[in-house]
Coordinates of C-alpha atoms in Angstrom, one line a residue:
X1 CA 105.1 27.1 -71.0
X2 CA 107.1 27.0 -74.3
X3 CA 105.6 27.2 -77.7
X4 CA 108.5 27.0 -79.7
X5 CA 109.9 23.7 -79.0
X6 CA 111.2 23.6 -82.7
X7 CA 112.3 25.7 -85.7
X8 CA 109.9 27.9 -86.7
X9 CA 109.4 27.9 -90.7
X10 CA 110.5 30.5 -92.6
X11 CA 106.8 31.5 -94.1
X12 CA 105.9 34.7 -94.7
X13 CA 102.6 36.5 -95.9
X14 CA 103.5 36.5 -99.8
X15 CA 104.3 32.7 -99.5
X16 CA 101.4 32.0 -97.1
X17 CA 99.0 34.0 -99.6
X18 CA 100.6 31.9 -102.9
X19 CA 99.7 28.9 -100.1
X20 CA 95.6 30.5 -99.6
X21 CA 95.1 30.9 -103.1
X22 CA 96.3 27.1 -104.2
X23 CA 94.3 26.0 -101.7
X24 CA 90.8 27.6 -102.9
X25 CA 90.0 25.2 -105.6
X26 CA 90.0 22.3 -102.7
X27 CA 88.4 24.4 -100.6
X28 CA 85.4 25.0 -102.8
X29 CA 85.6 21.3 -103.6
X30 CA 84.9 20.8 -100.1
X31 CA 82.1 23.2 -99.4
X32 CA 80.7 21.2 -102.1
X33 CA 81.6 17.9 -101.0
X34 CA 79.7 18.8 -97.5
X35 CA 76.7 20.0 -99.4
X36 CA 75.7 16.4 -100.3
X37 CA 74.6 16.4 -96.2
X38 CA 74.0 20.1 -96.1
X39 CA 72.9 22.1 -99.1
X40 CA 73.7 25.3 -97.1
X41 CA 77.8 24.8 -98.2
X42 CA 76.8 25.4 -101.4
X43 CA 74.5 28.4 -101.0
X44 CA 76.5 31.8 -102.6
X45 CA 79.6 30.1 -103.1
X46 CA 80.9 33.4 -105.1
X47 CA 80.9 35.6 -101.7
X48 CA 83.5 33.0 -100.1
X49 CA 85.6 34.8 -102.6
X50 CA 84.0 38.4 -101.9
X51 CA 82.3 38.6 -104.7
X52 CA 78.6 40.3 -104.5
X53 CA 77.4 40.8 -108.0
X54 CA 75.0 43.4 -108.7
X55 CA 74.6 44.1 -104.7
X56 CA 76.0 46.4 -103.1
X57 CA 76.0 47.1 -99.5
X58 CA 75.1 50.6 -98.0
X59 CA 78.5 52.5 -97.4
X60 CA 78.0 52.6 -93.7
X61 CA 80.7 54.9 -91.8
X62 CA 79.1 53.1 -88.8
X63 CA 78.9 49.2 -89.4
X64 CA 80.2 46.7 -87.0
X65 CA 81.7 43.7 -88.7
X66 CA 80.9 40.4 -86.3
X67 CA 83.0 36.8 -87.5
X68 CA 81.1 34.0 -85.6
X69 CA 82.6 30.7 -87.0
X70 CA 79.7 28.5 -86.1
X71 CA 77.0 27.5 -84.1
X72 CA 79.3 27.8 -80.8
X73 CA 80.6 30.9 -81.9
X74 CA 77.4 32.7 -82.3
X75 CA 76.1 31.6 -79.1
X76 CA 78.8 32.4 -77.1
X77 CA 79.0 35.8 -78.7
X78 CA 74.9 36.4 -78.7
X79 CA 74.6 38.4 -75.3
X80 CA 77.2 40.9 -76.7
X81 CA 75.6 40.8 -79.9
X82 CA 72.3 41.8 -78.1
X83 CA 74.6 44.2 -75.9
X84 CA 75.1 45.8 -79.2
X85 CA 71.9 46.2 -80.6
X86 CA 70.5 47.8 -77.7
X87 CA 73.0 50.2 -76.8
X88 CA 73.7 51.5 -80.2
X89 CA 70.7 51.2 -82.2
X90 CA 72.6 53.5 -84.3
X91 CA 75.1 51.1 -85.9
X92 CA 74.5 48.8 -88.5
X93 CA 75.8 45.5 -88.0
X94 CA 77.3 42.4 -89.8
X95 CA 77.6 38.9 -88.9
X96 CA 79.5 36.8 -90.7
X97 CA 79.6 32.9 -90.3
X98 CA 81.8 30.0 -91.8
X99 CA 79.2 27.2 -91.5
X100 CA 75.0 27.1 -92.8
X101 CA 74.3 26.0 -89.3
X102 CA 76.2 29.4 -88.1
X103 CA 74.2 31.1 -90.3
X104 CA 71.0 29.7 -89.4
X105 CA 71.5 30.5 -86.2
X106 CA 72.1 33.8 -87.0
X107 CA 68.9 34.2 -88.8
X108 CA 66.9 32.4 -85.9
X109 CA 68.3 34.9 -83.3
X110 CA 68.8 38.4 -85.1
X111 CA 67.2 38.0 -88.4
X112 CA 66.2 41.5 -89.4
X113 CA 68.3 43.5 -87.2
X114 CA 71.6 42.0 -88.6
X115 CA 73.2 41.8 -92.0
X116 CA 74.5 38.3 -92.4
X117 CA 76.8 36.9 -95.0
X118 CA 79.4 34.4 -95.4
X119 CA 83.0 35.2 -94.3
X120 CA 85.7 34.9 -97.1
X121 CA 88.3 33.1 -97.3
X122 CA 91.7 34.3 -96.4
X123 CA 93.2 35.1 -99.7
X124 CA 94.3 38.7 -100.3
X125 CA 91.8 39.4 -103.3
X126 CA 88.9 38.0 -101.2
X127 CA 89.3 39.7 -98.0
X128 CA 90.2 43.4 -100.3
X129 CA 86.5 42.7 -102.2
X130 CA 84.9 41.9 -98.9
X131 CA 86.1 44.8 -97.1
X132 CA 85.4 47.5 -100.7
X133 CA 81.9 45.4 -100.4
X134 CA 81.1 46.0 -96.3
X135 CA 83.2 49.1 -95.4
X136 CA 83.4 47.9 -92.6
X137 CA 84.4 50.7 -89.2
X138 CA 85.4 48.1 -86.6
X139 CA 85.5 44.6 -86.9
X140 CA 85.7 41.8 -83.9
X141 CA 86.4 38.2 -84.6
X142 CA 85.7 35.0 -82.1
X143 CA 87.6 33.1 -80.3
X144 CA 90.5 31.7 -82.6
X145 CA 89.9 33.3 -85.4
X146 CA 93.2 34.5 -86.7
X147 CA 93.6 35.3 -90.0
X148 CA 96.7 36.8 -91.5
X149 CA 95.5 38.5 -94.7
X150 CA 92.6 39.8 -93.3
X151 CA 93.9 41.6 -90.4
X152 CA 96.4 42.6 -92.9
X153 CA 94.3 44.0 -95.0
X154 CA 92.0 44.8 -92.8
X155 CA 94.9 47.2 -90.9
X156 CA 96.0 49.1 -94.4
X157 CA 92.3 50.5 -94.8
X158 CA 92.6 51.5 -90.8
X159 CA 89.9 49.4 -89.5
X160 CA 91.2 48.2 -86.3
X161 CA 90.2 44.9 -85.4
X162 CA 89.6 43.0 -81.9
X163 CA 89.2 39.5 -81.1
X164 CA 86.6 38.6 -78.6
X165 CA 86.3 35.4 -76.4
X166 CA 89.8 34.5 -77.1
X167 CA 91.6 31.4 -76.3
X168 CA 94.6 29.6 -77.3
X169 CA 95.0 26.6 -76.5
X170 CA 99.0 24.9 -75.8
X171 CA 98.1 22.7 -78.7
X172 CA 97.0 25.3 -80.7
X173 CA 100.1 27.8 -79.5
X174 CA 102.7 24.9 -80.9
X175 CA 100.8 25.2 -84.0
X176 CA 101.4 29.0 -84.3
X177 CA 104.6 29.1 -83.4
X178 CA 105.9 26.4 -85.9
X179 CA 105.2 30.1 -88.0
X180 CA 106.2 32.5 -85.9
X181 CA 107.0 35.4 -87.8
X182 CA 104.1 35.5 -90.0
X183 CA 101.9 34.6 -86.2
X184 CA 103.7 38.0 -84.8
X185 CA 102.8 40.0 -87.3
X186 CA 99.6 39.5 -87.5
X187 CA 98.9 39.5 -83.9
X188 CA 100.2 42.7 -83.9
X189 CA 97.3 44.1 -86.0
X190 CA 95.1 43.7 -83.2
X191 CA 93.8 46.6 -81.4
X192 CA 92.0 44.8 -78.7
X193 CA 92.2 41.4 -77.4
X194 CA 89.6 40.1 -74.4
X195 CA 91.3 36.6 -73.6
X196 CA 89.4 34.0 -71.8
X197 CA 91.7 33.2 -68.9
X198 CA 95.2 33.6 -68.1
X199 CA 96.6 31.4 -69.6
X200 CA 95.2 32.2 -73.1
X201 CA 96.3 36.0 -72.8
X202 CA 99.9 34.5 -71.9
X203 CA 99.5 32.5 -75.3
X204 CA 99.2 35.4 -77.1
X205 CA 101.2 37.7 -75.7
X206 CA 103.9 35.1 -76.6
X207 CA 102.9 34.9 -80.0
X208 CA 102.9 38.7 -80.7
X209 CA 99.7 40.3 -79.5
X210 CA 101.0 43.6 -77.6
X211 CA 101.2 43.6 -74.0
X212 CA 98.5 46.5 -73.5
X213 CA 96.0 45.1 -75.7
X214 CA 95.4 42.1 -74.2
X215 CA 92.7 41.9 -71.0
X216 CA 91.6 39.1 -69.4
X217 CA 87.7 38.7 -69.2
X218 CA 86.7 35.4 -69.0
X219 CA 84.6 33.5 -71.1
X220 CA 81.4 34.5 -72.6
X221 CA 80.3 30.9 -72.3
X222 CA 79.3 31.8 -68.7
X223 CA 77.2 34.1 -69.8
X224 CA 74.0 32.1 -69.5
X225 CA 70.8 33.4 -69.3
X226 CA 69.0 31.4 -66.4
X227 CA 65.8 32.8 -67.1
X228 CA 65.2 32.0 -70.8
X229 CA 66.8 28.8 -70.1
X230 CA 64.2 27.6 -67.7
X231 CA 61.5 29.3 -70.0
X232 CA 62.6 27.2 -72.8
X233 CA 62.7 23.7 -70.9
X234 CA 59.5 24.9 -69.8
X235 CA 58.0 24.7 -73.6
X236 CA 60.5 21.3 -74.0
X237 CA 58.5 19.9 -71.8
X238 CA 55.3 20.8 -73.2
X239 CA 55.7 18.9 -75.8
X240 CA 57.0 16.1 -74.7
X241 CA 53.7 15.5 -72.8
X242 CA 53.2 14.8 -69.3
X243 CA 55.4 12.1 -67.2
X244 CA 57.4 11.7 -70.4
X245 CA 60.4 12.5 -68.5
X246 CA 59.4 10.9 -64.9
X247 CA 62.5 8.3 -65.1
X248 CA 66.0 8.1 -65.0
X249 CA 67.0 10.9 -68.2
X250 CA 71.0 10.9 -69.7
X251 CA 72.0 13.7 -72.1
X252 CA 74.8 12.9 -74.1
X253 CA 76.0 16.2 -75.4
X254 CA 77.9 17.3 -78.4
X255 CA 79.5 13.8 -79.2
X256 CA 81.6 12.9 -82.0
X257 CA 82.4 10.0 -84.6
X258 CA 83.5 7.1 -82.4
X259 CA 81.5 8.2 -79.0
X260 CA 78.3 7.3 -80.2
X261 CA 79.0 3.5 -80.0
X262 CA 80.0 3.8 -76.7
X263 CA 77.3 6.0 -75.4
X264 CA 75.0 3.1 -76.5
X265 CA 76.7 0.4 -74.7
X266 CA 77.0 2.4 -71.0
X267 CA 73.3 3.0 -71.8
X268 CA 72.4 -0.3 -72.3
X269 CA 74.1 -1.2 -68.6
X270 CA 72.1 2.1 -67.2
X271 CA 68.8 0.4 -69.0
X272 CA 69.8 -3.3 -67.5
X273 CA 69.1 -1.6 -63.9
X274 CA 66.3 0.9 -65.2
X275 CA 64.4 -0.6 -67.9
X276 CA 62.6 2.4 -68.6
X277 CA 65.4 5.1 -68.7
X278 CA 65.9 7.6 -71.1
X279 CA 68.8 8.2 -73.4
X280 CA 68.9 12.0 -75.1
X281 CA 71.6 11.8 -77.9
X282 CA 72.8 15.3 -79.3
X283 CA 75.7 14.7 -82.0
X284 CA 77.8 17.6 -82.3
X285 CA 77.2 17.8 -86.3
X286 CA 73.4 17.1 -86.9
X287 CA 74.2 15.9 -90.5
X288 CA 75.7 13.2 -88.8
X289 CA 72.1 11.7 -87.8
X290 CA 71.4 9.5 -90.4
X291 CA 74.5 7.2 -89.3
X292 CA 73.6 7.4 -86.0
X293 CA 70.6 6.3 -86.8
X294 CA 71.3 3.4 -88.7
X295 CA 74.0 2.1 -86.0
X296 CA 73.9 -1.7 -85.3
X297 CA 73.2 -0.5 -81.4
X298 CA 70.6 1.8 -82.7
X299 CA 68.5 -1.6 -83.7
X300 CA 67.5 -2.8 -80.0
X301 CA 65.6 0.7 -78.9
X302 CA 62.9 2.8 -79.5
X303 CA 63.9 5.6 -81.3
X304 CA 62.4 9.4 -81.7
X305 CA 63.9 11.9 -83.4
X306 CA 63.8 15.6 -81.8
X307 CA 62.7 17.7 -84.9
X308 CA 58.7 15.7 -84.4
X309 CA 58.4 17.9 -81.3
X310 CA 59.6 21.1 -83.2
X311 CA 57.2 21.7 -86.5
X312 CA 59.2 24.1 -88.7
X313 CA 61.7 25.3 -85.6
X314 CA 65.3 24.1 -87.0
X315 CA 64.5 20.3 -88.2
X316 CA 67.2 19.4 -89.8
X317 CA 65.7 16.4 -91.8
X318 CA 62.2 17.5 -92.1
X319 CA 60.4 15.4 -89.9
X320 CA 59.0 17.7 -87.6
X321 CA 57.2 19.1 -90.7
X322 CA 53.9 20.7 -89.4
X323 CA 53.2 18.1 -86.8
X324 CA 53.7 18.6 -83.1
X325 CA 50.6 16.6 -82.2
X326 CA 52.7 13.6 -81.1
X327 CA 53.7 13.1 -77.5
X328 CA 57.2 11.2 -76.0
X329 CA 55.8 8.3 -74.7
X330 CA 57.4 5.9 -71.9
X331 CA 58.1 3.5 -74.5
X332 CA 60.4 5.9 -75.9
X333 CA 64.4 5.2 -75.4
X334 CA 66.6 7.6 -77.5
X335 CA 65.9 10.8 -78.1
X336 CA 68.0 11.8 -81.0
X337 CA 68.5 15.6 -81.0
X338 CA 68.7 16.5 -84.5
X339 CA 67.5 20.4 -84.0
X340 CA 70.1 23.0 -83.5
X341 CA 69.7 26.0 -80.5
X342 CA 67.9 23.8 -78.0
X343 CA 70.6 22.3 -76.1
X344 CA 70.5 24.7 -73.5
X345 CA 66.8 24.0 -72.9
X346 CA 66.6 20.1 -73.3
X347 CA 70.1 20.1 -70.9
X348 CA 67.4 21.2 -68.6
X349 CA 65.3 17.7 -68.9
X350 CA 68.2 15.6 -67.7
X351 CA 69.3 14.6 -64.7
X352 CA 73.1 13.5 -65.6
X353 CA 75.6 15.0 -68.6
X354 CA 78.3 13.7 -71.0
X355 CA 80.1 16.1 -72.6
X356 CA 81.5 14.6 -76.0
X357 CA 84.4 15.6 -78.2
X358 CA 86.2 14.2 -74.8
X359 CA 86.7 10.5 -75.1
X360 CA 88.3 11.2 -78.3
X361 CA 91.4 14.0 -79.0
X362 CA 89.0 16.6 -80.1
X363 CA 89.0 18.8 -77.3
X364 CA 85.8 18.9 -75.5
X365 CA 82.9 21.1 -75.5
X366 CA 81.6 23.6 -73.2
X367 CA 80.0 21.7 -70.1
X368 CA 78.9 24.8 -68.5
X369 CA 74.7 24.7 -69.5
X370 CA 75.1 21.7 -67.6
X371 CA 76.7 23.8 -65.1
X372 CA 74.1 26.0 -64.9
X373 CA 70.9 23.3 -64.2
X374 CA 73.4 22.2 -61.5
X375 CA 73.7 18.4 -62.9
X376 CA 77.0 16.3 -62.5
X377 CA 79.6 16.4 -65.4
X378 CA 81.1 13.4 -67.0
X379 CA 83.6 14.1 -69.8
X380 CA 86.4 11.9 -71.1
X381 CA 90.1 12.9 -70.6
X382 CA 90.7 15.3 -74.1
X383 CA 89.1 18.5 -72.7
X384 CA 92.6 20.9 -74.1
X385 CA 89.7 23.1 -75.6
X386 CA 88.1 24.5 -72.1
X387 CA 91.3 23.3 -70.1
X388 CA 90.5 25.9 -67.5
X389 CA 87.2 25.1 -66.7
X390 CA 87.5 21.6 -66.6
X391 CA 90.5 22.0 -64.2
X392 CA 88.4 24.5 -62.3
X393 CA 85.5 22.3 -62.3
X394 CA 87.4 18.9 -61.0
X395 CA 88.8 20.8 -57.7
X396 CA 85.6 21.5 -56.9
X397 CA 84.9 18.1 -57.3
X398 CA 82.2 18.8 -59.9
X399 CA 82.5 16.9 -62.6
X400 CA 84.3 13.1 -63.2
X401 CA 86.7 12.2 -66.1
X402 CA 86.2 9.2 -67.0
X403 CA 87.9 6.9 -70.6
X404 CA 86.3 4.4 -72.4
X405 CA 86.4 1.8 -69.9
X406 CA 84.8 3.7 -66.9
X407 CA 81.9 5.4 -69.1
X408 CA 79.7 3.4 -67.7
X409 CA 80.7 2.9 -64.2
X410 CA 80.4 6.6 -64.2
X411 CA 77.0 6.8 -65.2
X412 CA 75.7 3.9 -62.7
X413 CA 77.3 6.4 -60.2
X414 CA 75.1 8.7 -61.3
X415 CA 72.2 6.9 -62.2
X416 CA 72.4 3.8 -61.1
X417 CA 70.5 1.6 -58.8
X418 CA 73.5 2.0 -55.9
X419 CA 73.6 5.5 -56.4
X420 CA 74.5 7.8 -53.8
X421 CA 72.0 10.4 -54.8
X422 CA 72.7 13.3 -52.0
X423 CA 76.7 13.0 -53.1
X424 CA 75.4 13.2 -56.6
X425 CA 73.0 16.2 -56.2
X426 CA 76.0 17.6 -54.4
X427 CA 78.3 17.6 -57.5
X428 CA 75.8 19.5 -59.3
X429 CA 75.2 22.0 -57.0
X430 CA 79.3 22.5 -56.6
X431 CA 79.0 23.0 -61.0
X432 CA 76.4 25.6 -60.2
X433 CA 77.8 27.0 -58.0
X434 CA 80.7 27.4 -60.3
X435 CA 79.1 29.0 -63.1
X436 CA 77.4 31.6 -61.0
X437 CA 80.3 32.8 -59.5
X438 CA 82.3 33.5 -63.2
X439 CA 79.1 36.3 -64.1
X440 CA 80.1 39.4 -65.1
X441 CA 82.0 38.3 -68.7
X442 CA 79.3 40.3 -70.6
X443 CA 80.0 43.5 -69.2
X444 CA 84.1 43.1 -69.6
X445 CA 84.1 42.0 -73.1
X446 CA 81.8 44.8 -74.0
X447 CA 83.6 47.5 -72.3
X448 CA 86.7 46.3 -74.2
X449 CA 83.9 46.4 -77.3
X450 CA 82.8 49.8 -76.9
X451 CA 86.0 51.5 -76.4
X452 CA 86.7 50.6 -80.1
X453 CA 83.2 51.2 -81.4
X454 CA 82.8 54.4 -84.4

């Protein structure tokens, strides 16, 4: 692996701070810009820059500050989160997010027994007011959040800091080392690293985390719940009403701007061969609904959006307001998930899964709740995001990667008339079979937690 192909720049924290500080004026801009869709970017744009007003926090010795980017983020990091609560009921704790749908997750999960506010952004002044604000004793960011003048800043009051859930893609590496100085040194602030795989903790050992502080745990993305999951599809299914789901059922999960359009058209081949199958459509931004809705492809189906079945349980556009009377009927061809924190459950009603952010070069997303109801994987050929798994997951000949072209060949495969139906079942029970065996994350990443805990 090499990450440093060509010459790093010459940037170090004083020029990448001058850099931050330029750049907050657009970013605001932007958090208002996204607004217009979401009025949560807007919502106490003043702590983005840590500052609080007339609050002021408790001076805790004994708060736990928690940075979970987004809705992924908190998700992934919720059974360590409860972990926490539990086994030190002692400790306050703080959960920042980036994102309003981060933080309304937060609030749906934990409101009450967390603090929550939004992170600020990485500017020296910022970070300084946010930590004088928190006092903060140990703080734990997610994934790939690495930050040079926090954990800077963070490291000068002595609050060691660990990241959680790590990963690093080679993409992402080639990024960092284009700045590799300023990369080193703030890797080196890190008291504790729990990497996802290998490969990741090779990443950013290269980069400058030290040796002894990086462990590999695995991913707390396997750490699903099987229990609440079936509970959940359980009440899905309530509502959808009896037999609403006795036919052919295709999830489309976490897709992206340019997906969409062909989702619709290997759907329309699955519907040619099963006029009344079901398509369940789960954008990866919600805000992005309305387009979808109004899509030329959109015109030619029966359309019902997700939020009816969920009265005042995370619609996103209000429709669901106070009504959950309504039933999906067989008529019914799209289900458009516009609701956020039931994917795990409705992942649960389908019998086949698309994994978006794959057909174009986003990444992927996490196809391991699909893992988990033992149902066979299709994904497109950008999966750099959760490069392990997917590699894991196509040896064990449990999931297909498929382009534009073979979308839909894929999903008569799966779903189709000619369907070999044992071979399919098969392939889900080898994805199952996969996700059981990676248990045990939870307990890793928290004994790397609680070694640093006050």
């Amino acid at each position: 692996m090499s990450i440093r192909k060509r010459r790093p720049l010459p940037i170090n924290r004083r020029l990448y701070s001058l850099v931050m500080r330029l750049a907050v004026p657009f970013l605001l801009l932007r958090l208002l810009w996204r607004s217009r869709r979401h009025s949560g970017y807007r919502s106490q744009l003043w702590h983005r820059l840590g500052l609080y007003g007339r609050h002021r926090a408790s001076r805790s010795n004994e708060r736990v500050w928690i940075h979970a980017v987004s809705v992924g983020e908190t998700l992934a990091i919720a059974p360590l989160l409860e972990r926490l609560l539990t086994d030190r009921p002692g400790l306050t704790v703080l959960v920042t997010s980036t994102t309003p749908t981060g933080a309304e997750q937060v609030q749906q999960k934990f409101a009450g027994r967390v603090e929550s506010c939004w992170a600020p952004f990485d500017t020296p002044g910022a970070v300084k007011r946010f930590l004088e604000h928190w006092h903060p004793a140990l703080g734990a960011l997610v994934e790939t959040e690495i930050w040079p003048n926090l954990l800077a800043c963070a490291a000068a009051r002595g609050v060691p800091m660990v990241l959680l859930n790590a990963r690093l893609s080679e993409r992402s590496a080639s990024g960092y080392g284009r700045v590799a100085g300023l990369t080193r040194q703030t890797l080196g602030h890190l008291a504790a690293v729990a990497a996802q795989t290998e490969s990741d903790a090779s990443r950013l050992r290269a980069l400058g985390a030290a040796d002894e502080a990086v462990i590999v745990t695995g991913s707390l993305k396997f750490a699903l719940d099987r229990s609440a999951l079936r509970e959940a599809n359980e009440w899905e299914r309530l509502q959808f009403g009896p037999s609403a789901l006795d036919r052919p059922v295709w999830l489309a999960a976490s897709t992206h701007t340019g997906e969409e359009e062909l989702v619709l058209e290997a759907f329309a081949r699955l519907k040619a061969e099963h006029g009344n199958a079901l398509l369940m459509l789960a954008p990866r931004h919600p805000d992005r609904v309305p387009g979808i809705l109004g899509m030329p492809a959109m015109r030619r189906y029966q359309v019902v959006c997700h939020s009816v079945f969920q009265p005042g349980a995370g619609a996103i556009h209000g429709e669901g307001e106070g009504a959950a009377s309504i039933s999906l009927t067989l008529e019914d061809d799209v289900l458009v998930v516009d609701t956020l924190g039931r994917l795990g459950a409705l992942t649960g009603c389908a019998d086949a899964v698309f994994v978006g952010g794959s057909l174009i070069p986003h990444g992927g997303h996490n196809p391991l709740e699909a893992a988990a109801w033992c149902l066979p994987i299709i994904t497109g050929p950008h999966t750099f995001n959760f490069a392990s798994i997917y590699r894991d997951l196509f040896e064990a000949n449990a999931a297909m990667e498929v382009d534009a072209e073979t979308l839909s060949a894929a999903l008569l495969d799966c779903l189709g008339q000619q369907a070999d139906t044992q071979q399919v079942a098969a392939m889900g029970e080898r994805a199952g079979a996969y996700q059981s065996a990676q248990e045990g994350v939870v307990e890793r990443q928290w004994a790397l937690l609680a070694a640093q805990l006050p």
